Amino acid sequence: MDAVRAEYVVGLIEHARLPVDFSQDKADHDLAEYAGRKTIPDGHGLFWLVAARERVGRLWFGERPSRRLGRTAWLYELEVDEPFRGRGHGRRAMELLEAEVRARGLSEIALNVWGGNDGARKLYRSEGYFERAVEMVKELR
């Protein structure tokens, strides 16, 4: 969770252009139900991505209620460590995620991606994901 929180704060600062203090508070608020946990919550999955016996990243998803479907899978994080990017690990992780979500009887995976994360957006699009909404902001000074 410490790594998830740290990367979330960086994303809020760098991509959402939010102030540091606000970003830290928002991360604490958004992740409060998971902070300090020693076990994975029911309906969630946390996986280490491993290639050639070396950890190359992590994937975290959870089931969420959906008014339309009853339940849906939410991809909270897919992180491939920098030295291992561009080698197909993210694509393989998405394939395995789909198999896990189907095995749980769910029919949809949803996620958010930072606007500036073109690599992730390209991966998700190539895997059949589409943009349902895009939030845009103009800062007035």
C-alpha angles and dihedrals in degrees: 000000000000091000092045091051093047093051091045091053091049090050092050091050100041103034105024091037092224122156117266096244093047091047092052092048092047092050091050091049096044094047098037095110090056100041115114094006117149094192135049111256119250111273093024132106127201116187134179112222108228130185124176088354092302125115108241102171147316141258127204126184136159141191115254132186115260125194089207100044106017092238134017135181118248120202104216097175142002110176124173110189114248099251091053101047121118094032099100097262093122092049092049090047090054091051091051090046091055091051091049093048092049090049088056090055096250123137104197141048119199130185146163122234128192113254092236095050097097094163093058093043090052091049094049093047091049088053091055101264118142133198111257094179137356121205114212129185136190116197113218116209 
